[in-house]
Amino acid sequence: MTTTTATPTILPADWRDFLALTKPRVMTLVVFTALCGMLAAPVPIHPVLGFTAILCITLGAGAAGALNQWYEADLDARMRRTRGRPLPAGRMDRQSALHFGVGLAGFSLGLMYFAINLVATLILAASILFYVFVYTIWLKRRTPQNIVIGGAAGAFPPVIGWAAATGDVTLLPVLLFALIFLWTPPHFWALALFVKTDYANAGVPMLPVVAGERVTRQQIGLYTLPMAAAAVAPWPLGLVGPVYGVAAMALSAVFALLAAQVAFRRSGEGDRMVPEKRLFKYSILYLFLIFGALVADRWVA
Amino acid sequence: MNDDDSETLVRRRQRDRARLMAVLLGVFVILIFAISVVKMQLAHGS
């Protein structure tokens, strides 16, 4: 007697899940800072090439996000904030995510080299590799300094934008890199303070989980100072004009005020973490506005 | 979900993905063409 067993139909992932794999919300900040880095460059870039460069940066960031989700599917499944993502929710198999991420990374680098230049291609490659290998695979599960060092990956886009326009890297894009690099710890630790339980459940050694709230609050305050210095520095160095300088000072002062509110408080039982949530939201707005001011300054000049 | 529903869903997703891929390939061809034209113009102008 022969028996037949029903072969389960493998459901192909929806294209929207591939899109979700690229972390589109995170990408908006990446695209914006890259675009501003490009527009702030002293050399104009042809609109078609400029569009292509931004497309490549977007696809590269999407590839890094996809590979991050491929590697972290087990962590994401343990966190309320991320368990609805395509892999932990079971809407996509890991192999598809891996192929998609690697393919997208290769495509973005190939197109960048073909259309733009080698310098921008190499920095884009470095940012993807750094995010995947240094941050995701090496640091994230091992040290509370994960987002401090890993923050470099998110700081590359304005440098790539600048390099796409000019073919080189000078002091201003390096300062923009430093600004995002130093902005990342207060931004992420503000988030980590109000989703601490999530990180603790997933076993991610974020600073509030490992060192406690008091140290995290101190560190948010401490990192805000060099961040503000990096934000304002281009003005006294003569790299930008007063439009950017005044905006950077005002925006950084508000950032410092909100960071101080977080740094000098203690949360109690059932605390709603309002100052922490406010700092987190403002930190996103801060980066948008400060890079917007950079472009406005160039246009005024 | 019975087999027919599942089969329909699989076909629909495959069709959606194939259409999206076709559109993206079309856009890619146009983009490469535009980049080539711009690069030739820039090389000619310099």
PDB file of C-alpha atoms in Angstrom, chain A residues 77-281:
ATOM      1  CA  ALA A  77      11.503  37.180  18.452  1.00  0.00           C
ATOM      2  CA  ARG A  78      12.149  37.852  22.147  1.00  0.00           C
ATOM      3  CA  MET A  79      11.470  41.595  22.007  1.00  0.00           C
ATOM      4  CA  ARG A  80       7.973  43.069  21.915  1.00  0.00           C
ATOM      5  CA  ARG A  81       9.170  45.962  19.751  1.00  0.00           C
ATOM      6  CA  THR A  82      10.542  43.658  17.031  1.00  0.00           C
ATOM      7  CA  ARG A  83       8.639  40.375  17.203  1.00  0.00           C
ATOM      8  CA  GLY A  84       6.288  41.468  14.400  1.00  0.00           C
ATOM      9  CA  ARG A  85       9.167  41.682  11.886  1.00  0.00           C
ATOM     10  CA  PRO A  86       8.965  39.318   8.888  1.00  0.00           C
ATOM     11  CA  LEU A  87      11.466  36.704  10.167  1.00  0.00           C
ATOM     12  CA  PRO A  88      10.384  36.295  13.809  1.00  0.00           C
ATOM     13  CA  ALA A  89       6.737  36.453  12.730  1.00  0.00           C
ATOM     14  CA  GLY A  90       7.390  33.533  10.345  1.00  0.00           C
ATOM     15  CA  ARG A  91       6.350  35.365   7.186  1.00  0.00           C
ATOM     16  CA  MET A  92       9.713  34.789   5.520  1.00  0.00           C
ATOM     17  CA  ASP A  93      12.429  32.129   5.625  1.00  0.00           C
ATOM     18  CA  ARG A  94      15.944  33.133   6.695  1.00  0.00           C
ATOM     19  CA  GLN A  95      17.522  32.025   3.436  1.00  0.00           C
ATOM     20  CA  SER A  96      15.412  34.539   1.470  1.00  0.00           C
ATOM     21  CA  ALA A  97      16.416  37.327   3.855  1.00  0.00           C
ATOM     22  CA  LEU A  98      20.097  36.446   3.516  1.00  0.00           C
ATOM     23  CA  HIS A  99      19.952  36.290  -0.277  1.00  0.00           C
ATOM     24  CA  PHE A 100      18.018  39.535  -0.420  1.00  0.00           C
ATOM     25  CA  GLY A 101      20.491  41.335   1.868  1.00  0.00           C
ATOM     26  CA  VAL A 102      23.629  40.105   0.102  1.00  0.00           C
ATOM     27  CA  GLY A 103      22.112  40.733  -3.337  1.00  0.00           C
ATOM     28  CA  LEU A 104      21.013  44.241  -2.446  1.00  0.00           C
ATOM     29  CA  ALA A 105      24.432  45.075  -0.956  1.00  0.00           C
ATOM     30  CA  GLY A 106      26.231  43.831  -4.070  1.00  0.00           C
ATOM     31  CA  PHE A 107      23.852  45.680  -6.347  1.00  0.00           C
ATOM     32  CA  SER A 108      24.188  48.990  -4.463  1.00  0.00           C
ATOM     33  CA  LEU A 109      27.992  48.793  -4.494  1.00  0.00           C
ATOM     34  CA  GLY A 110      28.152  47.839  -8.169  1.00  0.00           C
ATOM     35  CA  LEU A 111      25.860  50.665  -9.178  1.00  0.00           C
ATOM     36  CA  MET A 112      27.719  53.168  -6.991  1.00  0.00           C
ATOM     37  CA  TYR A 113      31.032  52.245  -8.617  1.00  0.00           C
ATOM     38  CA  PHE A 114      29.581  52.319 -12.132  1.00  0.00           C
ATOM     39  CA  ALA A 115      27.783  55.655 -11.710  1.00  0.00           C
ATOM     40  CA  ILE A 116      29.712  57.618  -9.078  1.00  0.00           C
ATOM     41  CA  ASN A 117      33.278  56.931  -7.895  1.00  0.00           C
ATOM     42  CA  LEU A 118      35.533  54.517  -6.053  1.00  0.00           C
ATOM     43  CA  VAL A 119      35.823  56.598  -2.854  1.00  0.00           C
ATOM     44  CA  ALA A 120      32.037  56.700  -2.305  1.00  0.00           C
ATOM     45  CA  THR A 121      31.838  52.964  -3.144  1.00  0.00           C
ATOM     46  CA  LEU A 122      34.536  52.047  -0.626  1.00  0.00           C
ATOM     47  CA  ILE A 123      32.939  54.102   2.167  1.00  0.00           C
ATOM     48  CA  LEU A 124      29.523  52.589   1.398  1.00  0.00           C
ATOM     49  CA  ALA A 125      31.076  49.102   1.498  1.00  0.00           C
ATOM     50  CA  ALA A 126      32.800  49.934   4.795  1.00  0.00           C
ATOM     51  CA  SER A 127      29.522  51.152   6.327  1.00  0.00           C
ATOM     52  CA  ILE A 128      27.619  47.989   5.299  1.00  0.00           C
ATOM     53  CA  LEU A 129      30.392  45.681   6.505  1.00  0.00           C
ATOM     54  CA  PHE A 130      30.799  47.649   9.740  1.00  0.00           C
ATOM     55  CA  TYR A 131      27.076  47.491  10.516  1.00  0.00           C
ATOM     56  CA  VAL A 132      26.792  43.782   9.771  1.00  0.00           C
ATOM     57  CA  PHE A 133      30.072  42.369  11.078  1.00  0.00           C
ATOM     58  CA  VAL A 134      31.259  44.818  13.740  1.00  0.00           C
ATOM     59  CA  TYR A 135      27.931  45.978  15.194  1.00  0.00           C
ATOM     60  CA  THR A 136      25.451  43.142  14.552  1.00  0.00           C
ATOM     61  CA  ILE A 137      27.630  40.063  14.752  1.00  0.00           C
ATOM     62  CA  TRP A 138      30.485  41.131  17.015  1.00  0.00           C
ATOM     63  CA  LEU A 139      29.402  43.875  19.410  1.00  0.00           C
ATOM     64  CA  LYS A 140      25.648  43.839  19.917  1.00  0.00           C
ATOM     65  CA  ARG A 141      25.410  40.688  22.037  1.00  0.00           C
ATOM     66  CA  ARG A 142      28.755  41.147  23.789  1.00  0.00           C
ATOM     67  CA  THR A 143      29.207  44.619  25.194  1.00  0.00           C
ATOM     68  CA  PRO A 144      27.189  47.587  26.467  1.00  0.00           C
ATOM     69  CA  GLN A 145      29.439  49.696  24.242  1.00  0.00           C
ATOM     70  CA  ASN A 146      27.665  48.110  21.245  1.00  0.00           C
ATOM     71  CA  ILE A 147      25.875  51.235  20.103  1.00  0.00           C
ATOM     72  CA  VAL A 148      28.821  53.515  20.919  1.00  0.00           C
ATOM     73  CA  ILE A 149      31.190  51.792  18.478  1.00  0.00           C
ATOM     74  CA  GLY A 150      28.388  50.553  16.236  1.00  0.00           C
ATOM     75  CA  GLY A 151      27.168  54.122  15.915  1.00  0.00           C
ATOM     76  CA  ALA A 152      29.903  54.668  13.367  1.00  0.00           C
ATOM     77  CA  ALA A 153      27.887  52.669  10.824  1.00  0.00           C
ATOM     78  CA  GLY A 154      25.063  55.196  10.948  1.00  0.00           C
ATOM     79  CA  ALA A 155      27.500  58.098  10.760  1.00  0.00           C
ATOM     80  CA  PHE A 156      28.804  57.251   7.284  1.00  0.00           C
ATOM     81  CA  PRO A 157      25.911  58.503   5.063  1.00  0.00           C
ATOM     82  CA  PRO A 158      26.805  62.242   4.993  1.00  0.00           C
ATOM     83  CA  VAL A 159      30.424  61.287   4.271  1.00  0.00           C
ATOM     84  CA  ILE A 160      29.291  59.072   1.390  1.00  0.00           C
ATOM     85  CA  GLY A 161      27.044  61.853   0.083  1.00  0.00           C
ATOM     86  CA  TRP A 162      29.957  64.292   0.213  1.00  0.00           C
ATOM     87  CA  ALA A 163      32.347  61.797  -1.409  1.00  0.00           C
ATOM     88  CA  ALA A 164      29.818  61.135  -4.184  1.00  0.00           C
ATOM     89  CA  ALA A 165      29.850  64.839  -5.072  1.00  0.00           C
ATOM     90  CA  THR A 166      33.534  65.615  -4.597  1.00  0.00           C
ATOM     91  CA  GLY A 167      35.404  62.308  -4.852  1.00  0.00           C
ATOM     92  CA  ASP A 168      37.214  62.977  -1.580  1.00  0.00           C
ATOM     93  CA  VAL A 169      36.671  63.494   2.169  1.00  0.00           C
ATOM     94  CA  THR A 170      37.607  66.717   3.958  1.00  0.00           C
ATOM     95  CA  LEU A 171      37.219  68.096   7.493  1.00  0.00           C
ATOM     96  CA  LEU A 172      33.521  69.064   7.284  1.00  0.00           C
ATOM     97  CA  PRO A 173      32.226  65.567   6.441  1.00  0.00           C
ATOM     98  CA  VAL A 174      34.511  64.174   9.153  1.00  0.00           C
ATOM     99  CA  LEU A 175      32.856  66.544  11.650  1.00  0.00           C
ATOM    100  CA  LEU A 176      29.415  65.484  10.386  1.00  0.00           C
ATOM    101  CA  PHE A 177      30.511  61.887  10.953  1.00  0.00           C
ATOM    102  CA  ALA A 178      31.614  62.806  14.490  1.00  0.00           C
ATOM    103  CA  LEU A 179      28.287  64.548  15.139  1.00  0.00           C
ATOM    104  CA  ILE A 180      26.201  61.446  14.273  1.00  0.00           C
ATOM    105  CA  PHE A 181      28.700  59.153  16.001  1.00  0.00           C
ATOM    106  CA  LEU A 182      28.406  61.131  19.258  1.00  0.00           C
ATOM    107  CA  TRP A 183      24.647  61.619  18.842  1.00  0.00           C
ATOM    108  CA  THR A 184      24.008  57.871  18.685  1.00  0.00           C
ATOM    109  CA  PRO A 185      24.663  56.986  22.383  1.00  0.00           C
ATOM    110  CA  PRO A 186      22.276  59.559  23.931  1.00  0.00           C
ATOM    111  CA  HIS A 187      19.696  58.737  21.259  1.00  0.00           C
ATOM    112  CA  PHE A 188      19.805  54.969  21.785  1.00  0.00           C
ATOM    113  CA  TRP A 189      20.272  55.044  25.536  1.00  0.00           C
ATOM    114  CA  ALA A 190      17.209  57.285  25.887  1.00  0.00           C
ATOM    115  CA  LEU A 191      15.310  54.564  23.997  1.00  0.00           C
ATOM    116  CA  ALA A 192      16.980  51.808  26.016  1.00  0.00           C
ATOM    117  CA  LEU A 193      15.847  53.423  29.274  1.00  0.00           C
ATOM    118  CA  PHE A 194      12.182  52.996  28.400  1.00  0.00           C
ATOM    119  CA  VAL A 195      12.452  49.608  26.654  1.00  0.00           C
ATOM    120  CA  LYS A 196      14.960  48.237  29.155  1.00  0.00           C
ATOM    121  CA  THR A 197      12.833  45.203  30.001  1.00  0.00           C
ATOM    122  CA  ASP A 198      12.642  44.262  26.330  1.00  0.00           C
ATOM    123  CA  TYR A 199      16.432  44.319  25.983  1.00  0.00           C
ATOM    124  CA  ALA A 200      16.875  42.452  29.279  1.00  0.00           C
ATOM    125  CA  ASN A 201      14.449  39.711  28.174  1.00  0.00           C
ATOM    126  CA  ALA A 202      16.302  39.329  24.881  1.00  0.00           C
ATOM    127  CA  GLY A 203      19.690  39.191  26.627  1.00  0.00           C
ATOM    128  CA  VAL A 204      21.065  42.237  24.819  1.00  0.00           C
ATOM    129  CA  PRO A 205      23.668  43.882  27.092  1.00  0.00           C
ATOM    130  CA  MET A 206      22.443  47.441  26.666  1.00  0.00           C
ATOM    131  CA  LEU A 207      23.899  49.894  29.164  1.00  0.00           C
ATOM    132  CA  PRO A 208      20.744  50.223  31.357  1.00  0.00           C
ATOM    133  CA  VAL A 209      20.572  46.412  31.607  1.00  0.00           C
ATOM    134  CA  VAL A 210      24.263  45.899  32.447  1.00  0.00           C
ATOM    135  CA  ALA A 211      25.273  49.040  34.342  1.00  0.00           C
ATOM    136  CA  GLY A 212      21.905  50.297  35.570  1.00  0.00           C
ATOM    137  CA  GLU A 213      19.860  53.424  35.039  1.00  0.00           C
ATOM    138  CA  ARG A 214      22.060  55.796  37.027  1.00  0.00           C
ATOM    139  CA  VAL A 215      25.166  55.139  34.923  1.00  0.00           C
ATOM    140  CA  THR A 216      23.132  55.305  31.710  1.00  0.00           C
ATOM    141  CA  ARG A 217      21.707  58.684  32.665  1.00  0.00           C
ATOM    142  CA  GLN A 218      25.208  59.971  33.480  1.00  0.00           C
ATOM    143  CA  GLN A 219      26.508  58.713  30.149  1.00  0.00           C
ATOM    144  CA  ILE A 220      23.659  60.394  28.247  1.00  0.00           C
ATOM    145  CA  GLY A 221      24.644  63.685  29.892  1.00  0.00           C
ATOM    146  CA  LEU A 222      28.351  63.138  29.245  1.00  0.00           C
ATOM    147  CA  TYR A 223      27.999  62.214  25.560  1.00  0.00           C
ATOM    148  CA  THR A 224      25.799  65.234  24.923  1.00  0.00           C
ATOM    149  CA  LEU A 225      28.736  67.593  25.564  1.00  0.00           C
ATOM    150  CA  PRO A 226      31.126  66.362  22.840  1.00  0.00           C
ATOM    151  CA  MET A 227      28.124  65.893  20.548  1.00  0.00           C
ATOM    152  CA  ALA A 228      27.187  69.551  20.926  1.00  0.00           C
ATOM    153  CA  ALA A 229      30.844  70.534  20.426  1.00  0.00           C
ATOM    154  CA  ALA A 230      31.019  68.507  17.187  1.00  0.00           C
ATOM    155  CA  ALA A 231      27.757  70.088  16.038  1.00  0.00           C
ATOM    156  CA  VAL A 232      28.936  73.653  16.587  1.00  0.00           C
ATOM    157  CA  ALA A 233      32.616  73.147  15.612  1.00  0.00           C
ATOM    158  CA  PRO A 234      32.215  73.736  11.843  1.00  0.00           C
ATOM    159  CA  TRP A 235      31.240  77.370  12.527  1.00  0.00           C
ATOM    160  CA  PRO A 236      34.341  78.589  14.463  1.00  0.00           C
ATOM    161  CA  LEU A 237      36.487  76.551  12.078  1.00  0.00           C
ATOM    162  CA  GLY A 238      35.114  78.625   9.215  1.00  0.00           C
ATOM    163  CA  LEU A 239      33.651  75.645   7.353  1.00  0.00           C
ATOM    164  CA  VAL A 240      30.074  76.936   7.473  1.00  0.00           C
ATOM    165  CA  GLY A 241      28.286  80.240   7.894  1.00  0.00           C
ATOM    166  CA  PRO A 242      26.207  81.785  10.678  1.00  0.00           C
ATOM    167  CA  VAL A 243      22.919  80.195   9.554  1.00  0.00           C
ATOM    168  CA  TYR A 244      24.252  76.777  10.457  1.00  0.00           C
ATOM    169  CA  GLY A 245      26.249  78.065  13.427  1.00  0.00           C
ATOM    170  CA  VAL A 246      23.327  79.768  15.159  1.00  0.00           C
ATOM    171  CA  ALA A 247      20.957  76.877  14.393  1.00  0.00           C
ATOM    172  CA  ALA A 248      23.478  74.328  15.704  1.00  0.00           C
ATOM    173  CA  MET A 249      23.951  76.287  18.923  1.00  0.00           C
ATOM    174  CA  ALA A 250      20.212  76.699  19.538  1.00  0.00           C
ATOM    175  CA  LEU A 251      19.317  73.096  18.650  1.00  0.00           C
ATOM    176  CA  SER A 252      22.205  71.713  20.726  1.00  0.00           C
ATOM    177  CA  ALA A 253      21.199  73.887  23.687  1.00  0.00           C
ATOM    178  CA  VAL A 254      17.689  72.386  23.606  1.00  0.00           C
ATOM    179  CA  PHE A 255      19.229  68.905  23.270  1.00  0.00           C
ATOM    180  CA  ALA A 256      21.467  69.580  26.281  1.00  0.00           C
ATOM    181  CA  LEU A 257      18.485  70.817  28.311  1.00  0.00           C
ATOM    182  CA  LEU A 258      16.454  67.681  27.558  1.00  0.00           C
ATOM    183  CA  ALA A 259      19.492  65.468  28.171  1.00  0.00           C
ATOM    184  CA  ALA A 260      20.084  67.201  31.522  1.00  0.00           C
ATOM    185  CA  GLN A 261      16.471  66.466  32.528  1.00  0.00           C
ATOM    186  CA  VAL A 262      17.159  62.786  31.835  1.00  0.00           C
ATOM    187  CA  ALA A 263      20.648  62.812  33.383  1.00  0.00           C
ATOM    188  CA  PHE A 264      19.615  64.326  36.708  1.00  0.00           C
ATOM    189  CA  ARG A 265      16.435  62.393  37.458  1.00  0.00           C
ATOM    190  CA  ARG A 266      15.630  59.031  39.020  1.00  0.00           C
ATOM    191  CA  SER A 267      12.725  56.936  37.830  1.00  0.00           C
ATOM    192  CA  GLY A 268      10.343  55.403  40.319  1.00  0.00           C
ATOM    193  CA  GLU A 269       7.976  52.445  40.247  1.00  0.00           C
ATOM    194  CA  GLY A 270       5.549  52.661  37.307  1.00  0.00           C
ATOM    195  CA  ASP A 271       7.382  55.685  35.885  1.00  0.00           C
ATOM    196  CA  ARG A 272       6.092  56.653  32.439  1.00  0.00           C
ATOM    197  CA  MET A 273       9.569  57.821  31.373  1.00  0.00           C
ATOM    198  CA  VAL A 274       8.272  61.020  29.815  1.00  0.00           C
ATOM    199  CA  PRO A 275      11.626  62.938  29.754  1.00  0.00           C
ATOM    200  CA  GLU A 276      13.371  59.917  28.196  1.00  0.00           C
ATOM    201  CA  LYS A 277      10.717  59.574  25.485  1.00  0.00           C
ATOM    202  CA  ARG A 278      10.891  63.338  24.886  1.00  0.00           C
ATOM    203  CA  LEU A 279      14.681  63.217  24.486  1.00  0.00           C
ATOM    204  CA  PHE A 280      14.433  60.245  22.118  1.00  0.00           C
ATOM    205  CA  LYS A 281      11.886  62.007  19.892  1.00  0.00           C
TER     206      LYS A 281
END
